[in-house]
mmCIF file of C-alpha atoms and ligand atoms in Angstrom:
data_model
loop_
_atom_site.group_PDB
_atom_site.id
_atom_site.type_symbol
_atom_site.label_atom_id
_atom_site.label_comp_id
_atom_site.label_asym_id
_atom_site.label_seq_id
_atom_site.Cartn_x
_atom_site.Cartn_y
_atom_site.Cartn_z
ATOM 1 C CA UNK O 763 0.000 0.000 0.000
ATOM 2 C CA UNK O 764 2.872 2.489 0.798
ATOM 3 C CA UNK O 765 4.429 1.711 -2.662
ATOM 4 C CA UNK O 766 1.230 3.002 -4.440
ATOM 5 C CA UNK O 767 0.975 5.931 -2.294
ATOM 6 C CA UNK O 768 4.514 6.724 -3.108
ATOM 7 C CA UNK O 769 3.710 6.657 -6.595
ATOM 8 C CA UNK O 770 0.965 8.496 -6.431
ATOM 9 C CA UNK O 771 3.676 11.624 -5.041
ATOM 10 C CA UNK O 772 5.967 11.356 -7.474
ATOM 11 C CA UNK O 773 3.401 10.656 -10.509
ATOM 12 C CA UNK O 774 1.927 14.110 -9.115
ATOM 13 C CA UNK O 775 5.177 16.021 -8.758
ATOM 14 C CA UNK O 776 6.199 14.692 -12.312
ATOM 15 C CA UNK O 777 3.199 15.478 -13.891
ATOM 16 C CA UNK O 778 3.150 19.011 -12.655
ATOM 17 C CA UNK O 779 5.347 21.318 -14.222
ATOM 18 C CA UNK O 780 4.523 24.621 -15.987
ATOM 19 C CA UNK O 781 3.899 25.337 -19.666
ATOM 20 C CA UNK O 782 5.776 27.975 -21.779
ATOM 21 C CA UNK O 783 2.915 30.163 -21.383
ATOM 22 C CA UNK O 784 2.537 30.163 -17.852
ATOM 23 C CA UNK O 785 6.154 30.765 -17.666
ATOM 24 C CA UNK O 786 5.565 33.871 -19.858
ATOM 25 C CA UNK O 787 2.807 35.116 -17.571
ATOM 26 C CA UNK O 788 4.824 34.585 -14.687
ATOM 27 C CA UNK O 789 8.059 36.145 -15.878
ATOM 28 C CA UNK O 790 5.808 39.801 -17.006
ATOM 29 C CA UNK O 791 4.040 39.741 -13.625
ATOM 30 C CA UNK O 792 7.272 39.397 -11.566
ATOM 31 C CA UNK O 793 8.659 42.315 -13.636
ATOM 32 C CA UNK O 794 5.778 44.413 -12.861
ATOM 33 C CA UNK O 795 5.730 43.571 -9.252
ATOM 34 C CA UNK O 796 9.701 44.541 -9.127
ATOM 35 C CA UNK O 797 8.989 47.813 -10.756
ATOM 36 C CA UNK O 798 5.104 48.927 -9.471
ATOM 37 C CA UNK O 799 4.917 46.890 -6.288
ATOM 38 C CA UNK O 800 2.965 43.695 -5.657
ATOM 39 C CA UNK O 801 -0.226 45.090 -5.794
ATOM 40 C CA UNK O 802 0.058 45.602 -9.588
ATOM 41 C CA UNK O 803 -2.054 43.412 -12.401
ATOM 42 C CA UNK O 804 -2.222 43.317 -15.558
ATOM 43 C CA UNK O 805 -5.339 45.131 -15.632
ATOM 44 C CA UNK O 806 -4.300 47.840 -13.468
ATOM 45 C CA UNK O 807 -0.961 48.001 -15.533
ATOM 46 C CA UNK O 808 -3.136 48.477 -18.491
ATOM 47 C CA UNK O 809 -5.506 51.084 -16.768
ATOM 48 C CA UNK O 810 -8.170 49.291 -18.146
ATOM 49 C CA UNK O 811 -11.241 51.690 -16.952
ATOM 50 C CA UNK O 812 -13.093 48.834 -16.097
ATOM 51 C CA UNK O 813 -10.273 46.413 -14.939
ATOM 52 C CA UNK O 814 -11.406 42.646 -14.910
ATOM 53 C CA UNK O 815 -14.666 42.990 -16.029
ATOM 54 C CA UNK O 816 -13.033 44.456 -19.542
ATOM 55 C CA UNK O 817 -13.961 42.435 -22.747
ATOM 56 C CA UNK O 818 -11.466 41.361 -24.825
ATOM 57 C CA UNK O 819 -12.457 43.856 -27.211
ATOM 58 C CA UNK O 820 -12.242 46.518 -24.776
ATOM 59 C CA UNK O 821 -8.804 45.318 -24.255
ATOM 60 C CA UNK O 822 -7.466 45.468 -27.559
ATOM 61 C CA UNK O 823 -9.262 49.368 -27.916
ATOM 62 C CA UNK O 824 -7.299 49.874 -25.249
ATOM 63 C CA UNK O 825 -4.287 49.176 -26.503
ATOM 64 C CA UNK O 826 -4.551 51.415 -29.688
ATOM 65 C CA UNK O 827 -5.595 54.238 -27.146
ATOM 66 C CA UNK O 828 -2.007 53.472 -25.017
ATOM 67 C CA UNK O 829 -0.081 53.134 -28.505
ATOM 68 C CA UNK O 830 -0.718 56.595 -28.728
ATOM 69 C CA UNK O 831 0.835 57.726 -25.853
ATOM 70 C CA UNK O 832 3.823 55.343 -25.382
ATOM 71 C CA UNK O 833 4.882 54.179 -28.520
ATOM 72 C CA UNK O 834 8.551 53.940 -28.889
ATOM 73 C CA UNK O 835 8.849 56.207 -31.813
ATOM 74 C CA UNK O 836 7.356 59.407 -29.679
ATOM 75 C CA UNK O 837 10.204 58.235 -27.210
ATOM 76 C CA UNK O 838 12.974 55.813 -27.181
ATOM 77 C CA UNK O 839 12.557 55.150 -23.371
ATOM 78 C CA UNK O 840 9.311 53.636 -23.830
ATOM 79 C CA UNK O 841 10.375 50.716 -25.347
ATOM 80 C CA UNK O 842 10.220 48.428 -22.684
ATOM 81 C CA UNK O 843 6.753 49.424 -21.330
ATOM 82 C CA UNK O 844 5.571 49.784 -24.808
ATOM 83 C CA UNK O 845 6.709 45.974 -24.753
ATOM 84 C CA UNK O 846 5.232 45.014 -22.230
ATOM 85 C CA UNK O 847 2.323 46.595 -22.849
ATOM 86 C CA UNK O 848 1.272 44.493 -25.849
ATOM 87 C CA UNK O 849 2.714 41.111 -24.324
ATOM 88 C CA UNK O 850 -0.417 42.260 -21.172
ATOM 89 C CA UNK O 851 -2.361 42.652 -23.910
ATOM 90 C CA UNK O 852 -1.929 39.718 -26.029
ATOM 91 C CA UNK O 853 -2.067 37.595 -22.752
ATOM 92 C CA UNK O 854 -5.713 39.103 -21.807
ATOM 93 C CA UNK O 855 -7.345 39.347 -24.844
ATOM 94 C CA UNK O 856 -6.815 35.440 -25.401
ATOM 95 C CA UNK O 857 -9.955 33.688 -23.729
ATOM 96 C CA UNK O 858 -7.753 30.822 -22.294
ATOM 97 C CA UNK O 859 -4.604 32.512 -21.381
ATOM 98 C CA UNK O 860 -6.484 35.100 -19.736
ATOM 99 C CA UNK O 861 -8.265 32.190 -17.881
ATOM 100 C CA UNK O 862 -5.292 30.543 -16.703
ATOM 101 C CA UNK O 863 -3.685 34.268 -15.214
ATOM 102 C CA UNK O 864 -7.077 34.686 -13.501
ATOM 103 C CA UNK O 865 -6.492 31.460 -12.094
ATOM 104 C CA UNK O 866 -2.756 32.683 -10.530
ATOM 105 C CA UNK O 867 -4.360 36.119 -10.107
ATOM 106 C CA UNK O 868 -6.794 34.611 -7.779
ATOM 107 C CA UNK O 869 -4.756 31.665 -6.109
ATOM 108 C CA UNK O 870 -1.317 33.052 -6.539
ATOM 109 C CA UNK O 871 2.258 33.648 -7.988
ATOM 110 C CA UNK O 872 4.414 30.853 -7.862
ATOM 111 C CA UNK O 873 8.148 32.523 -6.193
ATOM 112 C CA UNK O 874 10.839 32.692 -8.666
ATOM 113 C CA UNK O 875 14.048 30.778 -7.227
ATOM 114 C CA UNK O 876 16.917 30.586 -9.832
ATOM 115 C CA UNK O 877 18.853 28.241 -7.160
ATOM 116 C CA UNK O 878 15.857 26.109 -7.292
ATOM 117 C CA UNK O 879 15.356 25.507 -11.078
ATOM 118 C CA UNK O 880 13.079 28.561 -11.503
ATOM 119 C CA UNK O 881 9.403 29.469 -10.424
ATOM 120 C CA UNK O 882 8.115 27.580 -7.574
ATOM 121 C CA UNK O 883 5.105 27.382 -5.076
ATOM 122 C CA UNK O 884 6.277 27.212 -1.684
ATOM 123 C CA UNK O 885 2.364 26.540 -1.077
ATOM 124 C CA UNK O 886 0.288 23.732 -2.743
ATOM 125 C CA UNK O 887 -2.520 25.268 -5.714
ATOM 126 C CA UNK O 888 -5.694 24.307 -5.510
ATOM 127 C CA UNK O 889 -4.715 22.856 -8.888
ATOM 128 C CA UNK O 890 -1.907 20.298 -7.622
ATOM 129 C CA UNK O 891 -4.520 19.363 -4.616
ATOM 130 C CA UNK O 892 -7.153 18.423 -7.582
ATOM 131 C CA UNK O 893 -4.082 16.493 -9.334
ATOM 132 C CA UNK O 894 -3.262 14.431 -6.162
ATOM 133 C CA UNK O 895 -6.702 13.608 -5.799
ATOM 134 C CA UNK O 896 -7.286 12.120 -9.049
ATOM 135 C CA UNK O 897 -4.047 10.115 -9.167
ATOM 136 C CA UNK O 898 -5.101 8.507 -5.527
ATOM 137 C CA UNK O 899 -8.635 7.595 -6.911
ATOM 138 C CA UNK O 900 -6.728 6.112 -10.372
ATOM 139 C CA UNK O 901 -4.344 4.405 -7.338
ATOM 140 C CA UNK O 902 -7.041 3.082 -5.446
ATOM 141 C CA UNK O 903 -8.943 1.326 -8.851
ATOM 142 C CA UNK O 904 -5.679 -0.038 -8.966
ATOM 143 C CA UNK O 905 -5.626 -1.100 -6.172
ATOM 144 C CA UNK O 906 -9.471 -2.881 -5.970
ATOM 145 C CA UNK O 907 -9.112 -4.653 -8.727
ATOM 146 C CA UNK O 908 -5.397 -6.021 -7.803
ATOM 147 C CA UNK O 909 -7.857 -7.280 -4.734
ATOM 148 C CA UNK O 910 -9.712 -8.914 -6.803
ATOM 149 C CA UNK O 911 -7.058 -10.854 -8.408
ATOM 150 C CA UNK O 912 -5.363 -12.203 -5.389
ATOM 151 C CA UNK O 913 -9.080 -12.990 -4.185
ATOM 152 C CA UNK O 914 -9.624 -15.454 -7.211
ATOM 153 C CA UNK O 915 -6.247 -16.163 -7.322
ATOM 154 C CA UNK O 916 -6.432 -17.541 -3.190
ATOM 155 C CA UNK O 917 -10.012 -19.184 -4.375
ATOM 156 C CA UNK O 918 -8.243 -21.231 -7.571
ATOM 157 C CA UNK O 919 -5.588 -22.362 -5.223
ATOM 158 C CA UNK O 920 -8.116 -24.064 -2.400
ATOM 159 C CA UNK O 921 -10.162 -25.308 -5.123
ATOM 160 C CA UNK O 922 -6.959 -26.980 -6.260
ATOM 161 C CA UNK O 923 -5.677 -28.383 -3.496
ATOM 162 C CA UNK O 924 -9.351 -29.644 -2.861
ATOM 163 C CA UNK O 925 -9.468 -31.376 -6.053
ATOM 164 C CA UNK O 926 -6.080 -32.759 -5.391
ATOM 165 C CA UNK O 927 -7.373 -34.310 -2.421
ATOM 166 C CA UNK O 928 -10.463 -35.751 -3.707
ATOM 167 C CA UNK O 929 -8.464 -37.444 -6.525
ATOM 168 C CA UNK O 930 -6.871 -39.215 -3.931
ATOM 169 C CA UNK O 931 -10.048 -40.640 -2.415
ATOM 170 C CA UNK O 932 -10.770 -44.126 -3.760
ATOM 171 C CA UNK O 933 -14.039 -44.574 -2.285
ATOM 172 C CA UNK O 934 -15.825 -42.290 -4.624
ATOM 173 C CA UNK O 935 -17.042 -40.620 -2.612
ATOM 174 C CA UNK O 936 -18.997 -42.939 -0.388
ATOM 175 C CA UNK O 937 -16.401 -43.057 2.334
ATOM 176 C CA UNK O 938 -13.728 -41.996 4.653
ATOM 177 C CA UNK O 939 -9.728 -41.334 3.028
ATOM 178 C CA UNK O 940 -7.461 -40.397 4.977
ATOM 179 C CA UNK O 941 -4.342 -38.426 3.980
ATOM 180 C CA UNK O 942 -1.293 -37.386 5.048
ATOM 181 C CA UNK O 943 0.248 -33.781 3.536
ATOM 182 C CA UNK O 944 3.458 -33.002 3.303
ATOM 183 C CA UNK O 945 5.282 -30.884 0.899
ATOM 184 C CA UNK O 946 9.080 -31.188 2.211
ATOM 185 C CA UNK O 947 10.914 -33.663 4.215
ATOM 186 C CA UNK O 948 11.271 -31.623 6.718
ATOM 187 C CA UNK O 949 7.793 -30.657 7.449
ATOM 188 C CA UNK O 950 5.373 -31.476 9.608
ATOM 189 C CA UNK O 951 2.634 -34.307 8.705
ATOM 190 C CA UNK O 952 -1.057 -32.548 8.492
ATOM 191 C CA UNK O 953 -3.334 -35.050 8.247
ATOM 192 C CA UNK O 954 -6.302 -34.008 5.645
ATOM 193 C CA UNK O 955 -9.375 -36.558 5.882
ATOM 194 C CA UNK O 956 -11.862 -36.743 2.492
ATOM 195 C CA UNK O 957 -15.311 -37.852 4.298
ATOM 196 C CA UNK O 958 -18.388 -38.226 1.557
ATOM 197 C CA UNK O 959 -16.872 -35.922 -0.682
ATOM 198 C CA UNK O 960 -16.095 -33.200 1.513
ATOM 199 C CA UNK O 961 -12.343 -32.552 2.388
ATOM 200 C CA UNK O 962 -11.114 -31.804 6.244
ATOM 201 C CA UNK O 963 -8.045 -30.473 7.877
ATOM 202 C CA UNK O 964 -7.523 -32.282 11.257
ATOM 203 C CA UNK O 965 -6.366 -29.717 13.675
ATOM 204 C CA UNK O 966 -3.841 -30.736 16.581
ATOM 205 C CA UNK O 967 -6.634 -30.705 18.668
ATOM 206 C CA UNK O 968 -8.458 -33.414 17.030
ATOM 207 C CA UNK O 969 -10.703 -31.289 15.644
ATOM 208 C CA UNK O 970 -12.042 -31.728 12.121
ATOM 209 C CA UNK O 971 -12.644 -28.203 9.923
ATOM 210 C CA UNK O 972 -13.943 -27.878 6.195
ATOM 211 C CA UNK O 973 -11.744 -26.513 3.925
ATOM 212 C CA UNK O 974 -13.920 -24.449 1.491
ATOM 213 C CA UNK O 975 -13.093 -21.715 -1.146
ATOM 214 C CA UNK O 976 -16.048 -20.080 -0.290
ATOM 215 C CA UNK O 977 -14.519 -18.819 2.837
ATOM 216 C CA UNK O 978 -11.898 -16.500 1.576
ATOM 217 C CA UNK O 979 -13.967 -13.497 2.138
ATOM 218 C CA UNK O 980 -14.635 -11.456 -1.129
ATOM 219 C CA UNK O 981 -12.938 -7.746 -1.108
ATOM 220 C CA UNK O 982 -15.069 -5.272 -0.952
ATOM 221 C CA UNK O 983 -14.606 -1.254 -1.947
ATOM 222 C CA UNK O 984 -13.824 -0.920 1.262
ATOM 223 C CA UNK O 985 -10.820 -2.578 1.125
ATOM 224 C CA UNK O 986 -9.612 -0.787 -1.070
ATOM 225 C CA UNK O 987 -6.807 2.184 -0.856
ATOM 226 C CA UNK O 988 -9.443 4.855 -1.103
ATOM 227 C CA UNK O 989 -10.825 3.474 2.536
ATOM 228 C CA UNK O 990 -7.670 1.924 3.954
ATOM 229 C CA UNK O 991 -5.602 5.038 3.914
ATOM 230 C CA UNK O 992 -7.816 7.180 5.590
ATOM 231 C CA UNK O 993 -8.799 4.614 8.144
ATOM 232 C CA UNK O 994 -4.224 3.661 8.014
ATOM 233 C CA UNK O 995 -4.179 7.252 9.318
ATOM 234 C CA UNK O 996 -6.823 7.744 11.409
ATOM 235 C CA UNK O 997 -5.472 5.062 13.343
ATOM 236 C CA UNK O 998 -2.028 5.790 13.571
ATOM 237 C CA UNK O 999 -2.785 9.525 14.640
ATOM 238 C CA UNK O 1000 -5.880 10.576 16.553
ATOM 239 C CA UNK O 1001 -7.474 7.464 16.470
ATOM 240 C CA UNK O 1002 -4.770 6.364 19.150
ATOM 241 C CA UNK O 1003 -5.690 9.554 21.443
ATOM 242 C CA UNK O 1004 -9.107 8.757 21.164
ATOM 243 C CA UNK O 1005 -8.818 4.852 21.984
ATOM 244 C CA UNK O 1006 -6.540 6.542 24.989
ATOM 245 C CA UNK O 1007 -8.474 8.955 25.880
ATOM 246 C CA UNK O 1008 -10.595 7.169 28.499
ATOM 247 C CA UNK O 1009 -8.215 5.861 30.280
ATOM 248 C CA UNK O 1010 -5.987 9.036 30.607
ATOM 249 C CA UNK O 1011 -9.464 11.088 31.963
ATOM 250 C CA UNK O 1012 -10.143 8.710 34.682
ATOM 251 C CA UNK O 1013 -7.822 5.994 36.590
ATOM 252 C CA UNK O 1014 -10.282 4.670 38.373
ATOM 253 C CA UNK O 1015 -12.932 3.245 34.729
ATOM 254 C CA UNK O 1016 -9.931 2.046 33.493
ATOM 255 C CA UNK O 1017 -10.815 -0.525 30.714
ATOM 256 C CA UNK O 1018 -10.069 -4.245 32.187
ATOM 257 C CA UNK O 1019 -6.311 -4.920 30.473
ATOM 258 C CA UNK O 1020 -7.938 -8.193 28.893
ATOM 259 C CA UNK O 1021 -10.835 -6.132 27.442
ATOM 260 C CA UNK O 1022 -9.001 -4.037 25.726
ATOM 261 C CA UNK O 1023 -6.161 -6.330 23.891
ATOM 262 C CA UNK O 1024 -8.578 -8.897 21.564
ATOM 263 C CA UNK O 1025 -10.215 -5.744 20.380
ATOM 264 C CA UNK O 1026 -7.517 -4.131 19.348
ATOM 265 C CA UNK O 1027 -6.325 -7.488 17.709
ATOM 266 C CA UNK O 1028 -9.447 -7.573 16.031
ATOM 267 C CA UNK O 1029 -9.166 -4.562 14.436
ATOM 268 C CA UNK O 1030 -5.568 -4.815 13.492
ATOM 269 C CA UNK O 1031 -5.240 -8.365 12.393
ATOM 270 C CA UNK O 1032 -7.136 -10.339 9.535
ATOM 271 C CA UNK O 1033 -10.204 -9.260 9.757
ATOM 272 C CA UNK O 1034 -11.608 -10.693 6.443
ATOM 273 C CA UNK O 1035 -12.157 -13.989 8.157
ATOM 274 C CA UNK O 1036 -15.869 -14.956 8.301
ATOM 275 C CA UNK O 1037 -17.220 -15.999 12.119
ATOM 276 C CA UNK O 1038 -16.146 -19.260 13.454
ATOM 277 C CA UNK O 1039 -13.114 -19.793 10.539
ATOM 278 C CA UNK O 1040 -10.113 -20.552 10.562
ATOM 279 C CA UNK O 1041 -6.901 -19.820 8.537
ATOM 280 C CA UNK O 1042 -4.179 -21.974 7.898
ATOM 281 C CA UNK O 1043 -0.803 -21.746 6.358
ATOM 282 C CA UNK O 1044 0.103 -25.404 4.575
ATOM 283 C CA UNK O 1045 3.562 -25.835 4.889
ATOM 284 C CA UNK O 1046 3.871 -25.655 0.643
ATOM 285 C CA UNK O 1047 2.669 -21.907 1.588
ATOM 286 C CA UNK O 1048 -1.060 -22.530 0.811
ATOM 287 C CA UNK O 1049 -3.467 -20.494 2.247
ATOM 288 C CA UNK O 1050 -6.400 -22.776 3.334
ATOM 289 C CA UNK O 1051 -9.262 -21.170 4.829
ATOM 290 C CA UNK O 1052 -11.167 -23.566 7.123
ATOM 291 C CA UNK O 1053 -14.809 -23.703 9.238
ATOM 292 C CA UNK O 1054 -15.571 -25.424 11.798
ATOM 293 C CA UNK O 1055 -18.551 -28.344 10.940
ATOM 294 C CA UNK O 1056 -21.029 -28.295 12.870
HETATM 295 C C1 NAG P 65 -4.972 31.740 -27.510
HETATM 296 O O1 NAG P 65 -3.706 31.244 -27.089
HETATM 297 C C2 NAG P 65 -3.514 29.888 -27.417
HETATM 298 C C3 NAG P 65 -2.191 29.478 -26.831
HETATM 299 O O2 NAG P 65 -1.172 30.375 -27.137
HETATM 300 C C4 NAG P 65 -3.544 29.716 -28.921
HETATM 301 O O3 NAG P 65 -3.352 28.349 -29.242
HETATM 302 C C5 NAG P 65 -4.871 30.195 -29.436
HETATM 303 O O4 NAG P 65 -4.892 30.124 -30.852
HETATM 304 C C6 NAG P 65 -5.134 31.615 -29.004
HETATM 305 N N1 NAG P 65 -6.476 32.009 -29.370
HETATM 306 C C7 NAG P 65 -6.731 33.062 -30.104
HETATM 307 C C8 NAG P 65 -8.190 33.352 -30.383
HETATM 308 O O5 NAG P 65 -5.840 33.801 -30.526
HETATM 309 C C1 NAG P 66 15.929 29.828 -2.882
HETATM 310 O O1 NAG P 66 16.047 28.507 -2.457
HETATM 311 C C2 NAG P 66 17.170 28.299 -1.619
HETATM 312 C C3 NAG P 66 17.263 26.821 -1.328
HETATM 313 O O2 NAG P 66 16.042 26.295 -0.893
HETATM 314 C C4 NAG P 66 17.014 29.141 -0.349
HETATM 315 O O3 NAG P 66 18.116 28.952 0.512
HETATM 316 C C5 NAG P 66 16.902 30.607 -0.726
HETATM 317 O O4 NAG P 66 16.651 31.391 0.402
HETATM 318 C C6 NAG P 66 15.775 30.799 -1.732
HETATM 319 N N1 NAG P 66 15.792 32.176 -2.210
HETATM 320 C C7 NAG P 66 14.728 32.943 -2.203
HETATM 321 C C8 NAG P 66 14.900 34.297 -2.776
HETATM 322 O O5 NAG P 66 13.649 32.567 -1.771
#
């Protein structure tokens, strides 16, 4: 689970870098700040009578009006604002570039660093947040169906080793086998007992439990990253003051020590076993997920 949400970071920091036109706005706004303050726009650097609610029409009037005034040929030191002027311009009268320094405008400047490869947010957009979120829901399909996978994966291999066993039964099913399993030398014996067509694991105990593929509980969405993380969290951060919390207000209602402990077990450990079921480990690695008969 980790691995995926480390992809998820680095898929988002890779995907987010800024276009040549963003860079453009960005380099023209930082000039304008260093030279009018940071209060300036480009509408106010364009003394646009009606600033942002200007049409792009009214915009390019505009410009023919400031021409006028500042055009290089009236005076040589107007060259760079007369530059600049027309890059503003050409920027807002654009439907979609004007969109995208609106969007700046309104959630800020990124901070130009040259030691650090350029323009930078030292805070996270809106835009990035929007980015993460998508990647983590792509990350958590992943994930679910992954799930799914191992699920019919884990189902193939009981079914398997069921078959397996029932091959070995020579009474057709009208009997009792027994069996002995054992994948290495070195292993212990299990003894597995075929009984009318049904196959058992004996425990040490004596006791006799079904092995079915049916028990391998199903995953559900809620297994899946989109849940887990949240929950992963929760857990490991205020969850644990919370679960504390009693305890630390009053002494004397402390939870009984042995109340306390399965719980937490319960929550932590496998908790996709059904009621009264057991899982076992075959030393060849198979999962087998057993019930009790009744
Ligand atoms: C607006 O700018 C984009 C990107 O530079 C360009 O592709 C598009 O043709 C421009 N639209 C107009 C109407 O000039
Ligand atoms: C640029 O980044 C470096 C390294 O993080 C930092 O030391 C420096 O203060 C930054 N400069 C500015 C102007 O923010």
């Amino acid at each position: 689970m980790f691995k995926v949400v480390a992809v998820v970071v680095l898929l988002s920091a890779l995907v987010y870098c800024f276009t040549v036109e963003e860079i453009e706005i960005f380099e023209l706004q930082r000039e304008l700040a260093k030279k009018y303050g940071d209060d300036i726009d480009f509408y106010r650097f364009l003394k646009l009578p009606k600033l942002r609610h200007s049409t792009s029409k009214d915009i390019v009037r505009n410009l023919r009006k400031l021409s006028k005034k500042y055009h290089p040929d009236k005076n040589r030191k107007y060259k760079k604002l007369y530059e600049r002027l027309n890059k503003a311009t050409e920027i807002l009268s654009n439907d979609s570039r004007r969109k995208t320094y609106d969007y700046y405008l309104k959630n800020g400047f990124p901070d130009y660093n040259f030691s650090r490869g350029g323009f930078i947010f030292d805070r996270v957009q809106p835009k990035t947040w929007v980015l993460v979120l998508f990647l983590y829901v792509v990350a958590s399909a992943i994930h679910y169906v992954l799930l799914k996978i191992q699920h019919a994966s884990n189902r193939r291999r009981i079914q398997d080793f069921i078959r397996q066993c029932k091959e070995q039964d020579d009474t057709n099913g009208l009997g009792e086998k027994r069996l002995a399993f054992k994948q290495h030398e070195a292993d212990e014996v299990k003894e597995i007992v075929v009984r009318l067509g049904d196959v058992y694991v004996v425990e040490p105990e004596g006791e006799m439990c079904l092995i079915s593929a049916d028990d391998a509980a199903a995953p559900t969405v809620l297994d899946c990253l989109f849940f887990r993380l949240p929950i992963f969290m929760w857990n490991k951060s205020l969850g644990k003051l919370f679960s504390r919390a009693p305890s630390q207000l009053s002494s004397q209602q402390r939870p009984e020590p042995s109340e306390k402990g399965p719980k937490r077990m319960a929550r932590n450990g496998e908790t996709k076993l059904k009621d009264g079921q057991k899982k076992m480990t075959l030393p060849n690695g198979k999962v087998i997920y057993s019930r009790k008969k009744d």
